[in-house]
């Protein structure tokens, strides 16, 4: 039985969702969460919000608005795990364990932090002016979010890819230091969807709070109409053919329409539809999708107790995974009851001495290799060179989980093992399979 694919994503609770957030992330995530065989985790990243917002009322309000938006858009909290980051005390706890295995140099390279340094350099301010330790630590908190739930995939925008790579580094360091050959933490991957529509805003630039060009997602219906009427167009009058190319109005319509509707709208442009009428058609098209959700949104905003209850239930589900993992990690690093010390210390020795170990390394030829040695350091298996560390890691993973059965499939990637070593190799792989199943 293969474990279901785990997908996790967080939303920082500093704003109110707008139409661009809906098209760019909420809608696709809700759809993805309904796929069979996928376990989805969605959470409100309110600890992250504290890094950029010191207005308590805004944090609380945004948490409610974002939660209500996702629920209104169809996220089913029975099917997914939907929770608030600050309801999971294991997350800051894991943050600290990761902090202790994360190089400061790694964090120095984070884009958001470097951007602040650059900004300060440009204005001649102190390099660390306006840089809180929270901003500096942002990637570690995010790493804890992801690693806590052993997420395989994290759907993110390109700006966040570096953070996922850092989370991989943290997991690899942690496993290396404390895993004794086992994968205590899962190495996540960024999932970048380039097909996701980037919605233009009222002025044609990307819809963004920072440009003040947004259309409210679940504002009053009349506000939606008014905002749509404010989308910039050129000055062509009724009857004059209009370009869909470069038209924000058309692009927004496209994000809601199917191919047939889009073609009909493009035809109307060519036929010289008046801008006012085109806007009315856009409004009606968006309303068809958003209108039914708005009622649910308004209900939830008026009943924050319902949202609160759902989030607390989500936190319970999340903690049912986080608590046992945290217990295991505390044991692994040595935060243990003193009464278990003797037995556990013996256990460490057993784990470290008795288990065979994979070592991955890079050779001067630039390729990536691994080898398996037994507890005393004797070589059991030697790989050939891989182009990427991920390919090498993937082969190791297969051997660890499938054991000797994987040897045949991987034959062409491995140096031949002599017959005399083969029994010991099979035995060692079985030990690793048992250990990873334990
Ligand atoms: N940093 C993300 C953003 O600003 C939000 C976030 C916090 C997140 N923790 C996460 C996203 C974990 C994915 C996974 O968009």
CSV table of C-alpha atoms and ligand atoms in Angstrom, one decimal:
chain,number,residue,atom,x,y,z
A,1,UNK,CA,0.0,0.0,0.0
A,2,UNK,CA,1.4,3.4,-0.9
A,3,UNK,CA,0.8,6.3,1.4
A,4,UNK,CA,-1.5,8.9,-0.1
A,5,UNK,CA,0.1,12.0,-1.6
A,6,UNK,CA,0.1,14.8,1.0
A,7,UNK,CA,-0.3,18.4,-0.3
A,8,UNK,CA,0.0,21.3,2.1
A,9,UNK,CA,-0.3,25.0,1.8
A,10,UNK,CA,-0.6,28.0,4.1
A,11,UNK,CA,-2.1,31.5,3.6
A,12,UNK,CA,-0.8,34.4,5.6
A,13,UNK,CA,-3.6,36.1,7.5
A,14,UNK,CA,-2.9,39.8,6.8
A,15,UNK,CA,-5.5,40.7,4.1
A,16,UNK,CA,-8.9,40.2,2.7
A,17,UNK,CA,-9.1,37.8,-0.3
A,18,UNK,CA,-9.8,39.5,-3.6
A,19,UNK,CA,-10.8,38.1,-7.0
A,20,UNK,CA,-7.2,37.6,-8.0
A,21,UNK,CA,-6.6,35.4,-5.0
A,22,UNK,CA,-9.7,33.4,-5.9
A,23,UNK,CA,-8.6,32.8,-9.5
A,24,UNK,CA,-4.9,32.4,-8.7
A,25,UNK,CA,-5.1,30.1,-5.7
A,26,UNK,CA,-8.4,29.4,-3.9
A,27,UNK,CA,-10.4,28.0,-6.8
A,28,UNK,CA,-7.6,25.6,-8.0
A,29,UNK,CA,-6.8,24.5,-4.5
A,30,UNK,CA,-10.4,23.7,-3.7
A,31,UNK,CA,-10.6,21.7,-6.9
A,32,UNK,CA,-7.4,19.9,-6.1
A,33,UNK,CA,-8.6,19.1,-2.6
A,34,UNK,CA,-11.3,16.9,-4.1
A,35,UNK,CA,-9.0,14.7,-6.0
A,36,UNK,CA,-9.1,11.1,-4.8
A,37,UNK,CA,-5.8,9.8,-3.3
A,38,UNK,CA,-4.7,13.2,-2.1
A,39,UNK,CA,-4.6,14.3,1.5
A,40,UNK,CA,-4.8,18.1,1.7
A,41,UNK,CA,-3.7,20.4,4.4
A,42,UNK,CA,-4.7,24.0,4.3
A,43,UNK,CA,-3.9,26.3,7.1
A,44,UNK,CA,-4.1,30.0,8.2
A,45,UNK,CA,-0.5,31.1,8.7
A,46,UNK,CA,-1.2,33.5,11.5
A,47,UNK,CA,2.2,33.2,13.1
A,48,UNK,CA,3.6,34.3,9.8
A,49,UNK,CA,1.2,37.2,9.8
A,50,UNK,CA,2.8,38.6,12.9
A,51,UNK,CA,6.0,39.1,11.0
A,52,UNK,CA,4.5,41.7,8.8
A,53,UNK,CA,1.5,43.0,10.8
A,54,UNK,CA,1.3,44.4,14.3
A,55,UNK,CA,-2.4,45.3,14.2
A,56,UNK,CA,-4.1,42.6,16.3
A,57,UNK,CA,-7.6,43.5,15.0
A,58,UNK,CA,-6.5,43.1,11.5
A,59,UNK,CA,-4.9,39.7,12.1
A,60,UNK,CA,-8.1,38.4,13.7
A,61,UNK,CA,-10.4,39.9,11.0
A,62,UNK,CA,-8.2,38.5,8.2
A,63,UNK,CA,-8.2,35.1,9.8
A,64,UNK,CA,-12.0,35.1,9.8
A,65,UNK,CA,-12.2,36.5,6.3
A,66,UNK,CA,-9.8,34.1,4.8
A,67,UNK,CA,-11.3,31.1,6.5
A,68,UNK,CA,-14.8,32.1,5.5
A,69,UNK,CA,-13.6,32.7,1.9
A,70,UNK,CA,-12.1,29.2,1.6
A,71,UNK,CA,-15.1,27.6,3.1
A,72,UNK,CA,-17.5,29.6,0.9
A,73,UNK,CA,-15.5,28.6,-2.1
A,74,UNK,CA,-16.2,25.0,-1.4
A,75,UNK,CA,-13.4,23.7,0.8
A,76,UNK,CA,-14.8,20.8,2.7
A,77,UNK,CA,-13.3,20.6,6.2
A,78,UNK,CA,-14.4,17.0,6.5
A,79,UNK,CA,-12.4,16.0,3.5
A,80,UNK,CA,-9.3,18.1,4.2
A,81,UNK,CA,-7.4,19.2,7.2
A,82,UNK,CA,-8.2,22.9,7.6
A,83,UNK,CA,-6.6,24.6,10.6
A,84,UNK,CA,-5.0,27.7,12.1
A,85,UNK,CA,-1.3,27.5,12.6
A,86,UNK,CA,-1.3,29.0,16.1
A,87,UNK,CA,-3.6,26.2,17.3
A,88,UNK,CA,-0.8,23.8,16.8
A,89,UNK,CA,1.8,24.3,19.6
A,90,UNK,CA,4.0,21.6,18.0
A,91,UNK,CA,4.8,24.0,15.2
A,92,UNK,CA,6.8,26.5,17.2
A,93,UNK,CA,8.3,23.5,19.0
A,94,UNK,CA,9.5,22.0,15.8
A,95,UNK,CA,10.6,25.5,14.6
A,96,UNK,CA,13.2,25.4,17.4
A,97,UNK,CA,14.5,21.9,16.6
A,98,UNK,CA,14.9,23.0,13.0
A,99,UNK,CA,16.5,26.3,14.0
A,100,UNK,CA,19.2,24.3,15.7
A,101,UNK,CA,20.1,22.4,12.5
A,102,UNK,CA,19.8,25.3,10.1
A,103,UNK,CA,22.8,27.2,9.1
A,104,UNK,CA,22.6,31.0,9.6
A,105,UNK,CA,24.3,31.3,6.2
A,106,UNK,CA,21.3,29.5,4.6
A,107,UNK,CA,18.9,32.1,6.1
A,108,UNK,CA,21.2,34.9,5.0
A,109,UNK,CA,20.5,33.9,1.5
A,110,UNK,CA,16.7,34.1,1.8
A,111,UNK,CA,15.3,36.5,-0.9
A,112,UNK,CA,12.9,38.4,1.5
A,113,UNK,CA,15.7,39.1,3.9
A,114,UNK,CA,18.2,40.0,1.2
A,115,UNK,CA,15.6,42.4,-0.3
A,116,UNK,CA,15.5,44.2,3.0
A,117,UNK,CA,19.3,44.4,3.2
A,118,UNK,CA,19.3,45.8,-0.4
A,119,UNK,CA,16.7,48.3,0.4
A,120,UNK,CA,18.6,49.5,3.4
A,121,UNK,CA,21.8,49.7,1.4
A,122,UNK,CA,20.0,51.8,-1.2
A,123,UNK,CA,18.8,54.3,1.4
A,124,UNK,CA,22.1,54.3,3.4
A,125,UNK,CA,20.3,52.9,6.5
A,126,UNK,CA,21.8,50.4,8.9
A,127,UNK,CA,21.8,47.0,7.0
A,128,UNK,CA,19.5,45.4,9.5
A,129,UNK,CA,17.2,48.4,9.9
A,130,UNK,CA,13.6,47.2,10.1
A,131,UNK,CA,14.7,43.5,10.0
A,132,UNK,CA,13.1,41.6,12.9
A,133,UNK,CA,14.5,38.3,13.9
A,134,UNK,CA,11.0,37.0,12.8
A,135,UNK,CA,11.6,38.1,9.2
A,136,UNK,CA,15.0,36.4,9.4
A,137,UNK,CA,13.5,33.2,10.8
A,138,UNK,CA,10.5,33.2,8.4
A,139,UNK,CA,11.8,30.2,6.4
A,140,UNK,CA,12.4,28.1,9.5
A,141,UNK,CA,8.8,28.6,10.7
A,142,UNK,CA,7.6,27.7,7.2
A,143,UNK,CA,9.8,24.7,7.2
A,144,UNK,CA,8.2,23.5,10.4
A,145,UNK,CA,4.7,24.0,8.9
A,146,UNK,CA,5.6,21.7,6.0
A,147,UNK,CA,7.7,19.1,7.8
A,148,UNK,CA,5.3,18.8,10.7
A,149,UNK,CA,2.8,17.1,8.4
A,150,UNK,CA,5.3,15.2,6.2
A,151,UNK,CA,4.0,17.0,3.1
A,152,UNK,CA,5.2,15.7,-0.2
A,153,UNK,CA,4.1,18.6,-2.3
A,154,UNK,CA,3.6,22.3,-1.5
A,155,UNK,CA,1.8,24.3,-4.2
A,156,UNK,CA,3.4,27.8,-4.2
A,157,UNK,CA,4.1,30.7,-6.4
A,158,UNK,CA,7.6,31.1,-7.8
A,159,UNK,CA,8.5,33.5,-5.0
A,160,UNK,CA,8.2,30.8,-2.4
A,161,UNK,CA,10.2,28.1,-4.1
A,162,UNK,CA,13.3,29.0,-2.3
A,163,UNK,CA,11.5,28.4,1.0
A,164,UNK,CA,10.6,24.9,0.0
A,165,UNK,CA,14.2,24.2,-1.0
A,166,UNK,CA,15.3,25.4,2.4
A,167,UNK,CA,12.7,23.1,4.1
A,168,UNK,CA,14.3,20.2,2.2
A,169,UNK,CA,17.7,21.2,3.4
A,170,UNK,CA,16.4,21.3,7.0
A,171,UNK,CA,14.7,17.9,6.7
A,172,UNK,CA,17.9,16.4,5.2
A,173,UNK,CA,20.1,17.9,8.0
A,174,UNK,CA,17.7,16.7,10.6
A,175,UNK,CA,17.5,13.2,9.2
A,176,UNK,CA,21.2,13.0,8.8
A,177,UNK,CA,21.9,14.1,12.3
A,178,UNK,CA,19.2,12.2,14.1
A,179,UNK,CA,17.6,9.7,11.7
A,180,UNK,CA,20.1,6.8,12.1
A,181,UNK,CA,19.4,5.8,8.5
A,182,UNK,CA,15.6,6.6,8.8
A,183,UNK,CA,13.6,9.3,7.2
A,184,UNK,CA,12.2,11.1,10.3
A,185,UNK,CA,11.1,14.0,8.2
A,186,UNK,CA,9.9,13.9,4.6
A,187,UNK,CA,11.7,16.0,2.0
A,188,UNK,CA,9.0,18.2,0.3
A,189,UNK,CA,8.8,19.4,-3.2
A,190,UNK,CA,7.5,22.7,-4.6
A,191,UNK,CA,4.6,22.4,-6.9
A,192,UNK,CA,4.4,25.3,-9.3
A,193,UNK,CA,1.4,25.7,-11.5
A,194,UNK,CA,2.3,28.0,-14.3
A,195,UNK,CA,-1.2,27.5,-15.8
A,196,UNK,CA,-2.8,29.3,-13.0
A,197,UNK,CA,-4.2,32.5,-14.3
A,198,UNK,CA,-2.6,35.7,-13.2
A,199,UNK,CA,-5.6,38.1,-13.0
A,200,UNK,CA,-5.1,41.7,-14.1
A,201,UNK,CA,-6.5,44.3,-11.8
A,202,UNK,CA,-8.7,47.4,-12.5
A,203,UNK,CA,-5.7,49.2,-14.1
A,204,UNK,CA,-4.4,46.3,-16.1
A,205,UNK,CA,-1.4,45.6,-13.9
A,206,UNK,CA,-1.4,42.3,-11.9
A,207,UNK,CA,-4.3,42.4,-9.4
A,208,UNK,CA,-2.6,43.1,-6.1
A,209,UNK,CA,-3.4,44.7,-2.8
A,210,UNK,CA,-0.2,46.7,-3.2
A,211,UNK,CA,-1.4,48.3,-6.4
A,212,UNK,CA,-4.8,49.1,-4.9
A,213,UNK,CA,-6.4,47.7,-8.1
A,214,UNK,CA,-8.4,44.8,-6.7
A,215,UNK,CA,-11.9,43.6,-7.1
A,216,UNK,CA,-13.3,42.4,-3.8
A,217,UNK,CA,-14.1,38.7,-3.8
A,218,UNK,CA,-17.1,38.6,-1.4
A,219,UNK,CA,-18.0,42.2,-1.0
A,220,UNK,CA,-21.6,43.3,-1.6
A,221,UNK,CA,-22.9,42.5,-5.1
A,222,UNK,CA,-23.3,46.2,-5.9
A,223,UNK,CA,-19.7,46.8,-5.0
A,224,UNK,CA,-18.6,44.1,-7.4
A,225,UNK,CA,-20.6,45.8,-10.2
A,226,UNK,CA,-19.2,49.2,-9.4
A,227,UNK,CA,-15.6,47.9,-9.3
A,228,UNK,CA,-16.1,46.1,-12.6
A,229,UNK,CA,-17.5,49.2,-14.2
A,230,UNK,CA,-14.2,50.9,-13.1
A,231,UNK,CA,-11.9,48.5,-15.2
A,232,UNK,CA,-9.8,50.7,-17.5
A,233,UNK,CA,-10.5,50.3,-21.2
A,234,UNK,CA,-9.4,52.2,-24.3
A,235,UNK,CA,-11.6,55.0,-25.7
A,236,UNK,CA,-13.2,53.1,-28.6
A,237,UNK,CA,-16.9,53.8,-28.8
A,238,UNK,CA,-19.8,51.5,-29.4
A,239,UNK,CA,-19.7,49.9,-32.8
A,240,UNK,CA,-15.9,50.1,-33.1
A,241,UNK,CA,-14.2,46.7,-33.1
A,242,UNK,CA,-12.2,46.1,-29.9
A,243,UNK,CA,-9.0,44.2,-29.2
A,244,UNK,CA,-9.1,41.3,-26.8
A,245,UNK,CA,-5.3,41.3,-26.8
A,246,UNK,CA,-4.1,43.4,-23.8
A,247,UNK,CA,-7.7,43.9,-22.6
A,248,UNK,CA,-7.9,43.4,-18.8
A,249,UNK,CA,-11.7,43.1,-19.2
A,250,UNK,CA,-11.3,40.2,-21.6
A,251,UNK,CA,-8.7,38.5,-19.5
A,252,UNK,CA,-10.8,38.6,-16.4
A,253,UNK,CA,-13.7,37.2,-18.4
A,254,UNK,CA,-11.4,34.5,-19.7
A,255,UNK,CA,-10.6,33.4,-16.2
A,256,UNK,CA,-14.3,32.6,-15.5
A,257,UNK,CA,-15.5,31.4,-18.9
A,258,UNK,CA,-15.3,28.1,-20.8
A,259,UNK,CA,-13.9,28.1,-24.3
A,260,UNK,CA,-17.2,28.6,-26.0
A,261,UNK,CA,-18.1,31.6,-23.8
A,262,UNK,CA,-14.7,33.1,-24.3
A,263,UNK,CA,-15.0,32.7,-28.1
A,264,UNK,CA,-18.4,34.4,-28.0
A,265,UNK,CA,-17.1,37.2,-26.0
A,266,UNK,CA,-14.2,37.7,-28.3
A,267,UNK,CA,-16.6,37.8,-31.2
A,268,UNK,CA,-18.6,40.5,-29.4
A,269,UNK,CA,-15.4,42.5,-29.1
A,270,UNK,CA,-14.8,42.1,-32.9
A,271,UNK,CA,-18.4,43.2,-33.5
A,272,UNK,CA,-17.9,46.4,-31.5
A,273,UNK,CA,-19.7,45.7,-28.3
A,274,UNK,CA,-19.9,48.9,-26.1
A,275,UNK,CA,-17.6,48.8,-23.1
A,276,UNK,CA,-20.5,49.4,-20.7
A,277,UNK,CA,-22.2,46.3,-22.1
A,278,UNK,CA,-19.1,44.2,-22.1
A,279,UNK,CA,-18.6,45.1,-18.4
A,280,UNK,CA,-22.2,44.2,-17.7
A,281,UNK,CA,-21.6,40.8,-19.3
A,282,UNK,CA,-18.4,40.3,-17.3
A,283,UNK,CA,-20.2,41.2,-14.1
A,284,UNK,CA,-23.0,38.7,-14.8
A,285,UNK,CA,-20.5,35.9,-15.7
A,286,UNK,CA,-18.5,36.4,-12.5
A,287,UNK,CA,-21.7,36.7,-10.4
A,288,UNK,CA,-22.9,33.3,-11.8
A,289,UNK,CA,-19.9,31.7,-10.1
A,290,UNK,CA,-19.4,33.9,-7.1
A,291,UNK,CA,-23.0,34.9,-6.2
A,292,UNK,CA,-24.0,31.5,-4.7
A,293,UNK,CA,-20.8,31.5,-2.6
A,294,UNK,CA,-21.4,35.0,-1.3
A,295,UNK,CA,-24.4,34.0,0.7
A,296,UNK,CA,-22.4,31.4,2.5
A,297,UNK,CA,-19.5,33.8,3.1
A,298,UNK,CA,-21.9,36.4,4.6
A,299,UNK,CA,-23.4,33.8,6.8
A,300,UNK,CA,-20.0,32.7,8.1
A,301,UNK,CA,-18.8,36.2,8.7
A,302,UNK,CA,-21.9,36.8,10.7
A,303,UNK,CA,-21.3,33.6,12.7
A,304,UNK,CA,-17.7,33.5,13.6
A,305,UNK,CA,-18.4,30.9,16.2
A,306,UNK,CA,-19.1,28.4,13.4
A,307,UNK,CA,-15.8,29.2,11.8
A,308,UNK,CA,-14.0,28.9,15.1
A,309,UNK,CA,-15.5,25.5,15.8
A,310,UNK,CA,-14.5,24.2,12.4
A,311,UNK,CA,-10.9,25.5,12.9
A,312,UNK,CA,-10.7,23.9,16.3
A,313,UNK,CA,-11.9,20.6,14.9
A,314,UNK,CA,-9.3,20.9,12.1
A,315,UNK,CA,-6.6,21.6,14.8
A,316,UNK,CA,-7.6,18.4,16.5
A,317,UNK,CA,-7.2,16.5,13.3
A,318,UNK,CA,-3.8,18.2,12.7
A,319,UNK,CA,-2.6,17.6,16.2
A,320,UNK,CA,-3.5,13.9,16.0
A,321,UNK,CA,-0.5,13.8,13.5
A,322,UNK,CA,1.7,16.5,15.0
A,323,UNK,CA,1.7,15.3,18.6
A,324,UNK,CA,3.0,11.8,18.0
A,325,UNK,CA,5.6,13.0,15.5
A,326,UNK,CA,6.8,15.7,17.9
A,327,UNK,CA,7.1,13.0,20.6
A,328,UNK,CA,9.2,10.9,18.2
A,329,UNK,CA,11.4,13.9,17.3
A,330,UNK,CA,11.9,14.9,20.9
A,331,UNK,CA,13.1,11.3,21.6
A,332,UNK,CA,15.4,11.5,18.6
A,333,UNK,CA,17.2,14.6,19.7
A,334,UNK,CA,17.5,13.6,23.3
A,335,UNK,CA,14.7,15.6,25.0
A,336,UNK,CA,13.6,12.6,27.0
A,337,UNK,CA,12.3,11.7,30.4
A,338,UNK,CA,15.3,10.9,32.6
A,339,UNK,CA,13.8,7.6,33.6
A,340,UNK,CA,14.1,6.3,30.1
A,341,UNK,CA,17.7,7.4,29.7
A,342,UNK,CA,19.4,4.1,30.2
A,343,UNK,CA,17.2,2.1,27.9
A,344,UNK,CA,17.1,4.9,25.3
A,345,UNK,CA,20.8,5.4,25.3
A,346,UNK,CA,21.2,1.7,24.7
A,347,UNK,CA,18.7,2.1,21.9
A,348,UNK,CA,20.7,4.9,20.3
A,349,UNK,CA,23.7,2.6,20.3
A,350,UNK,CA,21.7,-0.2,18.8
A,351,UNK,CA,20.3,2.1,16.1
A,352,UNK,CA,23.6,3.6,15.3
A,353,UNK,CA,25.8,0.5,15.6
A,354,UNK,CA,23.5,-2.2,14.2
A,355,UNK,CA,21.9,-0.5,11.3
A,356,UNK,CA,23.6,-0.4,7.9
A,357,UNK,CA,24.0,3.1,6.5
A,358,UNK,CA,23.6,4.7,3.2
A,359,UNK,CA,26.1,7.5,2.4
A,360,UNK,CA,25.5,9.9,-0.4
A,361,UNK,CA,28.3,12.0,-1.8
A,362,UNK,CA,29.6,13.7,-4.9
A,363,UNK,CA,32.7,12.8,-6.7
A,364,UNK,CA,35.2,14.9,-8.7
A,365,UNK,CA,33.4,13.9,-11.9
A,366,UNK,CA,30.5,16.0,-10.7
A,367,UNK,CA,28.2,13.0,-10.4
A,368,UNK,CA,26.3,11.9,-7.3
A,369,UNK,CA,26.9,8.5,-5.8
A,370,UNK,CA,25.8,6.5,-2.8
A,371,UNK,CA,27.1,3.5,-1.0
A,372,UNK,CA,25.7,1.2,1.6
A,373,UNK,CA,28.0,0.0,4.4
A,374,UNK,CA,27.3,-2.3,7.3
A,375,UNK,CA,27.5,-1.3,10.9
A,376,UNK,CA,31.3,-1.9,11.0
A,377,UNK,CA,31.8,0.2,7.8
A,378,UNK,CA,32.3,-2.7,5.3
A,379,UNK,CA,31.1,-1.9,1.9
A,380,UNK,CA,27.9,-3.8,0.8
A,381,UNK,CA,26.7,-1.8,-2.2
A,382,UNK,CA,28.2,0.8,-4.5
A,383,UNK,CA,26.2,2.9,-6.9
A,384,UNK,CA,27.2,4.3,-10.3
A,385,UNK,CA,27.2,8.0,-10.8
A,386,UNK,CA,23.9,9.9,-11.0
A,387,UNK,CA,23.3,13.2,-12.7
A,388,UNK,CA,21.3,14.7,-9.8
A,389,UNK,CA,21.3,14.2,-6.1
A,390,UNK,CA,17.5,13.6,-6.3
A,391,UNK,CA,18.0,10.7,-8.6
A,392,UNK,CA,20.5,9.2,-6.3
A,393,UNK,CA,18.2,9.9,-3.3
A,394,UNK,CA,15.3,8.3,-5.1
A,395,UNK,CA,17.3,5.1,-5.6
A,396,UNK,CA,18.3,5.1,-2.0
A,397,UNK,CA,14.7,5.6,-1.0
A,398,UNK,CA,13.6,2.6,-3.1
A,399,UNK,CA,16.2,0.4,-1.5
A,400,UNK,CA,15.2,1.5,1.9
A,401,UNK,CA,11.6,0.8,1.4
A,402,UNK,CA,11.5,-2.1,-1.1
A,403,UNK,CA,14.7,-3.8,0.1
A,404,UNK,CA,16.4,-6.4,-2.0
A,405,UNK,CA,13.5,-6.5,-4.3
A,406,UNK,CA,14.6,-3.1,-5.7
A,407,UNK,CA,18.1,-4.4,-6.6
A,408,UNK,CA,17.0,-5.9,-9.8
A,409,UNK,CA,15.1,-2.9,-11.0
A,410,UNK,CA,18.1,-0.7,-10.2
A,411,UNK,CA,20.6,-3.0,-11.7
A,412,UNK,CA,21.9,-0.6,-14.3
A,413,UNK,CA,22.5,2.1,-11.7
A,414,UNK,CA,24.6,-0.1,-9.4
A,415,UNK,CA,28.1,-1.5,-9.5
A,416,UNK,CA,27.8,-5.3,-9.5
A,417,UNK,CA,27.9,-6.9,-6.1
A,418,UNK,CA,30.0,-10.1,-5.8
A,419,UNK,CA,28.2,-13.2,-4.9
A,420,UNK,CA,30.0,-13.5,-1.5
A,421,UNK,CA,28.6,-10.1,-0.4
A,422,UNK,CA,25.1,-10.7,-1.7
A,423,UNK,CA,23.6,-12.4,1.4
A,424,UNK,CA,24.9,-9.7,3.7
A,425,UNK,CA,23.5,-7.1,1.3
A,426,UNK,CA,20.1,-8.7,1.3
A,427,UNK,CA,20.1,-9.0,5.0
A,428,UNK,CA,21.1,-5.3,5.4
A,429,UNK,CA,18.4,-4.1,3.1
A,430,UNK,CA,15.8,-6.1,5.0
A,431,UNK,CA,17.0,-4.5,8.2
A,432,UNK,CA,16.4,-1.1,6.7
A,433,UNK,CA,13.0,-2.0,5.4
A,434,UNK,CA,12.0,-3.2,8.9
A,435,UNK,CA,13.4,-0.1,10.5
A,436,UNK,CA,11.5,2.2,8.2
A,437,UNK,CA,8.3,0.3,8.7
A,438,UNK,CA,8.7,0.4,12.5
B,1,LIG,N1,4.9,32.0,3.0
B,1,LIG,C1,3.6,31.7,2.4
B,1,LIG,C2,3.1,32.9,1.6
B,1,LIG,O1,3.4,34.0,2.0
B,1,LIG,C3,2.6,31.3,3.4
B,1,LIG,C4,3.0,30.1,4.1
B,1,LIG,C5,3.4,29.9,5.4
B,1,LIG,C6,3.1,28.8,3.6
B,1,LIG,N2,3.7,28.7,5.7
B,1,LIG,C7,3.6,27.9,4.6
B,1,LIG,C8,2.9,28.3,2.3
B,1,LIG,C9,3.8,26.6,4.3
B,1,LIG,C10,3.1,27.0,2.0
B,1,LIG,C11,3.5,26.1,3.1
B,1,LIG,O2,2.5,32.8,0.6
